[in-house]
C-alpha cells in the first residue's frame, strides 16, 4: 500500500511538471532574452559568522529550508531557522526581498542535480547561505513567478545538466552559463494569463496530492 501511494505521488509530481512545461511552451509572441538581462541584482550568499562581535544575528536560509516541488521555502517558524552573525554591510546587501529567486548553486546529486530554485515570499527578514545565489528580477519585464517556473523548466527537462561542473563529489552550477540562457518572455499581461492557467491546473493536482498524504 505504501509503495502504491508513493508511485501515485510520483505520477502526480510528473503531472505537475508536465502542466508547467506544456503551458509555458505554448506561450505566443515571446521574446528570447538572456536571464542576465532580466535581473536587477545577482547576489552571492554568505554563511556569516559564529562570532557576535560588532555583528547582528539574522536568519540564514539554507538549501535544507527549500521545498523545491512547491518552489517556496518551507513553513518553519523563524525562531527554528538557522541564525548567523552578519556585519551591517552584509545585512544591507543580502537581506532578501519578496520575489527574490534563490538558486542552489552547489550540492545536488545524481537524482537531484544542482540548480533547483525557489522564490522568497516570507514575512520575516532573512539573509541566505553561501551555497545559494539570489536573482532579483526586473519586474518591468518579467514577473518573479514566471521567471521561477522557467527556471524550473530547465531542471525538469534536464537542460540544467549541461551547465553543471562536478568536483570532488560536489556539483557546482556554472552561474555565468545559467545567466546566458535565453528565456522565452511574453508581455506582462500574457505572463499573468499563463500563470493563471498553470495555477488552476496545479490546484487540482495539489488537491489530489493532499489526499494521498
CSV table of C-alpha atoms in Angstrom, one decimal:
chain,number,residue,atom,x,y,z
A,1,UNK,CA,0.0,0.0,0.0
A,2,UNK,CA,2.9,2.4,0.9
A,3,UNK,CA,4.6,1.5,-2.4
A,4,UNK,CA,1.4,2.2,-4.4
A,5,UNK,CA,0.9,5.6,-2.7
A,6,UNK,CA,4.5,6.5,-3.4
A,7,UNK,CA,4.0,5.6,-7.1
A,8,UNK,CA,0.8,7.6,-7.3
A,9,UNK,CA,2.5,10.6,-5.7
A,10,UNK,CA,5.4,10.3,-8.2
A,11,UNK,CA,2.9,10.3,-11.0
A,12,UNK,CA,1.2,13.4,-9.7
A,13,UNK,CA,4.5,15.2,-9.4
A,14,UNK,CA,5.2,14.3,-13.0
A,15,UNK,CA,1.8,15.6,-14.0
A,16,UNK,CA,2.7,18.8,-12.2
A,17,UNK,CA,5.9,19.2,-14.2
A,18,UNK,CA,4.0,18.4,-17.5
A,19,UNK,CA,1.5,21.2,-16.8
A,20,UNK,CA,4.2,23.7,-16.2
A,21,UNK,CA,6.3,22.6,-19.2
A,22,UNK,CA,3.4,22.4,-21.7
A,23,UNK,CA,1.8,25.7,-20.7
A,24,UNK,CA,5.0,27.7,-20.8
A,25,UNK,CA,5.9,26.2,-24.2
A,26,UNK,CA,2.5,27.2,-25.6
A,27,UNK,CA,3.1,30.9,-25.0
A,28,UNK,CA,2.8,33.1,-28.1
A,29,UNK,CA,4.5,36.3,-29.1
A,30,UNK,CA,7.6,35.8,-26.9
A,31,UNK,CA,11.0,37.4,-27.0
A,32,UNK,CA,14.1,35.4,-26.2
A,33,UNK,CA,16.0,37.3,-23.5
A,34,UNK,CA,19.2,36.2,-21.7
A,35,UNK,CA,18.5,35.7,-18.0
A,36,UNK,CA,21.2,38.2,-17.0
A,37,UNK,CA,19.2,40.9,-18.8
A,38,UNK,CA,16.1,40.1,-16.7
A,39,UNK,CA,17.8,40.9,-13.4
A,40,UNK,CA,18.1,43.9,-11.2
A,41,UNK,CA,20.7,42.2,-9.0
A,42,UNK,CA,22.7,39.0,-8.8
A,43,UNK,CA,23.8,38.3,-5.3
A,44,UNK,CA,26.2,35.7,-3.8
A,45,UNK,CA,25.1,34.4,-0.4
A,46,UNK,CA,27.2,34.3,2.8
A,47,UNK,CA,27.3,31.9,5.7
A,48,UNK,CA,28.0,34.7,8.2
A,49,UNK,CA,30.0,34.1,11.4
A,50,UNK,CA,29.8,32.4,14.8
A,51,UNK,CA,31.3,35.5,16.3
A,52,UNK,CA,28.9,38.1,17.6
A,53,UNK,CA,31.5,40.9,18.0
A,54,UNK,CA,30.3,44.0,16.1
A,55,UNK,CA,27.7,41.9,14.2
A,56,UNK,CA,24.0,41.3,14.3
A,57,UNK,CA,22.2,37.9,14.5
A,58,UNK,CA,20.0,37.2,11.5
A,59,UNK,CA,18.1,34.3,9.9
A,60,UNK,CA,20.3,32.5,7.4
A,61,UNK,CA,18.2,30.5,4.9
A,62,UNK,CA,19.9,27.3,3.6
A,63,UNK,CA,19.3,24.7,0.9
A,64,UNK,CA,17.7,22.5,3.6
A,65,UNK,CA,15.0,25.1,4.1
A,66,UNK,CA,13.8,24.9,0.4
A,67,UNK,CA,10.8,23.0,-0.8
A,68,UNK,CA,11.7,22.5,-4.5
A,69,UNK,CA,8.4,21.0,-5.6
A,70,UNK,CA,6.4,23.9,-4.4
A,71,UNK,CA,9.1,26.4,-5.3
A,72,UNK,CA,9.0,28.0,-1.9
A,73,UNK,CA,10.7,28.0,1.4
A,74,UNK,CA,9.3,25.6,4.0
A,75,UNK,CA,6.8,26.9,6.6
A,76,UNK,CA,9.2,26.9,9.6
A,77,UNK,CA,8.8,29.3,12.5
A,78,UNK,CA,11.5,32.0,12.2
A,79,UNK,CA,12.9,31.1,15.7
A,80,UNK,CA,13.5,27.5,14.5
A,81,UNK,CA,15.6,28.5,11.4
A,82,UNK,CA,19.4,28.8,11.4
A,83,UNK,CA,20.7,32.1,12.8
A,84,UNK,CA,24.1,33.5,12.0
A,85,UNK,CA,26.0,36.8,12.7
A,86,UNK,CA,26.5,39.3,9.9
A,87,UNK,CA,28.1,42.7,9.5
A,88,UNK,CA,25.8,45.7,8.8
A,89,UNK,CA,27.2,45.8,5.3
A,90,UNK,CA,26.2,42.2,4.7
A,91,UNK,CA,22.8,42.9,6.1
A,92,UNK,CA,22.3,45.9,3.8
A,93,UNK,CA,23.4,44.0,0.7
A,94,UNK,CA,22.0,40.5,1.3
A,95,UNK,CA,18.6,40.9,3.1
A,96,UNK,CA,16.1,39.2,0.8
A,97,UNK,CA,13.1,40.9,-0.7
A,98,UNK,CA,9.8,39.3,-1.6
A,99,UNK,CA,10.0,37.9,-5.1
A,100,UNK,CA,13.7,37.2,-5.0
A,101,UNK,CA,14.6,33.8,-6.6
A,102,UNK,CA,17.2,31.6,-4.8
A,103,UNK,CA,19.2,29.2,-6.9
A,104,UNK,CA,21.0,26.2,-5.4
A,105,UNK,CA,24.4,26.6,-6.9
A,106,UNK,CA,26.4,23.9,-5.1
A,107,UNK,CA,25.4,20.5,-3.8
A,108,UNK,CA,22.9,18.3,-5.6
A,109,UNK,CA,23.2,14.6,-6.5
A,110,UNK,CA,22.7,12.1,-9.3
A,111,UNK,CA,18.9,12.0,-8.8
A,112,UNK,CA,18.5,15.7,-7.8
A,113,UNK,CA,21.0,17.7,-9.8
A,114,UNK,CA,22.1,21.1,-8.5
A,115,UNK,CA,20.3,24.2,-9.9
A,116,UNK,CA,16.9,23.9,-8.2
A,117,UNK,CA,15.1,27.2,-7.4
A,118,UNK,CA,12.6,28.7,-5.0
A,119,UNK,CA,11.0,32.1,-4.5
A,120,UNK,CA,11.3,34.1,-1.3
A,121,UNK,CA,7.8,35.1,-0.1
A,122,UNK,CA,8.1,35.1,3.7
A,123,UNK,CA,7.1,37.9,6.1
A,124,UNK,CA,10.4,37.7,8.1
A,125,UNK,CA,13.7,39.3,7.3
A,126,UNK,CA,16.4,36.8,6.2
A,127,UNK,CA,19.8,36.5,4.5
A,128,UNK,CA,21.0,33.4,2.6
A,129,UNK,CA,23.9,31.0,2.8
A,130,UNK,CA,26.9,30.7,0.5
A,131,UNK,CA,25.6,27.7,-1.4
A,132,UNK,CA,22.8,29.9,-2.8
A,133,UNK,CA,22.6,32.7,-5.4
A,134,UNK,CA,19.9,35.4,-5.3
A,135,UNK,CA,18.4,36.6,-8.5
A,136,UNK,CA,16.4,39.8,-8.1
A,137,UNK,CA,14.1,40.0,-11.1
A,138,UNK,CA,13.4,43.1,-13.1
A,139,UNK,CA,9.6,43.1,-12.7
A,140,UNK,CA,9.2,45.7,-15.5
A,141,UNK,CA,10.0,42.8,-17.9
A,142,UNK,CA,9.1,39.6,-16.2
A,143,UNK,CA,7.2,38.5,-13.1
A,144,UNK,CA,9.3,36.7,-10.5
A,145,UNK,CA,6.9,33.6,-10.5
A,146,UNK,CA,7.0,33.5,-14.3
A,147,UNK,CA,10.9,33.5,-14.2
A,148,UNK,CA,10.8,30.9,-11.4
A,149,UNK,CA,8.7,28.5,-13.5
A,150,UNK,CA,11.1,29.0,-16.5
A,151,UNK,CA,14.0,28.0,-14.3
A,152,UNK,CA,12.0,25.0,-13.0
A,153,UNK,CA,11.6,24.0,-16.7
A,154,UNK,CA,15.4,24.0,-17.2
A,155,UNK,CA,15.5,21.5,-14.3
A,156,UNK,CA,12.5,19.3,-15.4
A,157,UNK,CA,13.9,18.9,-18.9
A,158,UNK,CA,17.4,18.1,-17.7
A,159,UNK,CA,18.8,21.1,-19.7
A,160,UNK,CA,20.4,22.3,-16.4
A,161,UNK,CA,22.9,19.3,-16.5
A,162,UNK,CA,24.7,21.0,-19.4
A,163,UNK,CA,26.0,23.7,-17.1
A,164,UNK,CA,26.9,21.7,-14.1
A,165,UNK,CA,30.6,21.2,-13.1
A,166,UNK,CA,31.4,18.1,-10.9
A,167,UNK,CA,34.3,18.5,-8.4
A,168,UNK,CA,35.2,16.0,-5.6
A,169,UNK,CA,31.6,14.7,-5.4
A,170,UNK,CA,30.0,18.1,-5.3
A,171,UNK,CA,28.1,19.6,-8.2
A,172,UNK,CA,28.6,23.3,-8.9
A,173,UNK,CA,26.4,25.3,-11.2
A,174,UNK,CA,28.1,27.4,-13.8
A,175,UNK,CA,26.4,30.7,-13.0
A,176,UNK,CA,27.8,32.5,-16.0
A,177,UNK,CA,26.3,29.9,-18.3
A,178,UNK,CA,23.0,30.0,-16.4
A,179,UNK,CA,22.8,33.8,-16.8
A,180,UNK,CA,23.4,33.4,-20.5
A,181,UNK,CA,20.5,31.1,-21.1
A,182,UNK,CA,17.7,32.7,-23.0
A,183,UNK,CA,14.2,32.6,-21.7
A,184,UNK,CA,11.0,32.9,-23.8
A,185,UNK,CA,9.3,36.0,-22.4
A,186,UNK,CA,5.8,37.2,-23.4
A,187,UNK,CA,4.5,40.6,-22.3
A,188,UNK,CA,3.4,41.0,-18.7
A,189,UNK,CA,-0.3,40.6,-19.4
A,190,UNK,CA,0.3,37.3,-21.2
A,191,UNK,CA,2.5,36.2,-18.4
A,192,UNK,CA,-0.4,36.7,-15.9
A,193,UNK,CA,-2.8,34.8,-18.1
A,194,UNK,CA,-0.3,31.9,-18.4
A,195,UNK,CA,0.3,31.8,-14.7
A,196,UNK,CA,-3.5,31.8,-14.1
A,197,UNK,CA,-3.8,28.7,-16.4
A,198,UNK,CA,-1.0,27.0,-14.6
A,199,UNK,CA,-2.3,27.8,-11.1
A,200,UNK,CA,-5.8,26.5,-12.0
A,201,UNK,CA,-4.4,23.2,-13.2
A,202,UNK,CA,-1.9,22.8,-10.4
A,203,UNK,CA,-4.6,23.4,-7.8
A,204,UNK,CA,-6.4,20.3,-9.0
A,205,UNK,CA,-3.2,18.2,-8.9
A,206,UNK,CA,-2.3,19.6,-5.4
A,207,UNK,CA,-5.7,18.6,-4.1
A,208,UNK,CA,-5.2,15.0,-5.2
A,209,UNK,CA,-1.6,15.1,-3.8
A,210,UNK,CA,-3.0,16.2,-0.4
A,211,UNK,CA,-5.5,13.3,-0.4
A,212,UNK,CA,-2.6,10.8,-1.0
A,213,UNK,CA,-0.6,12.1,2.1
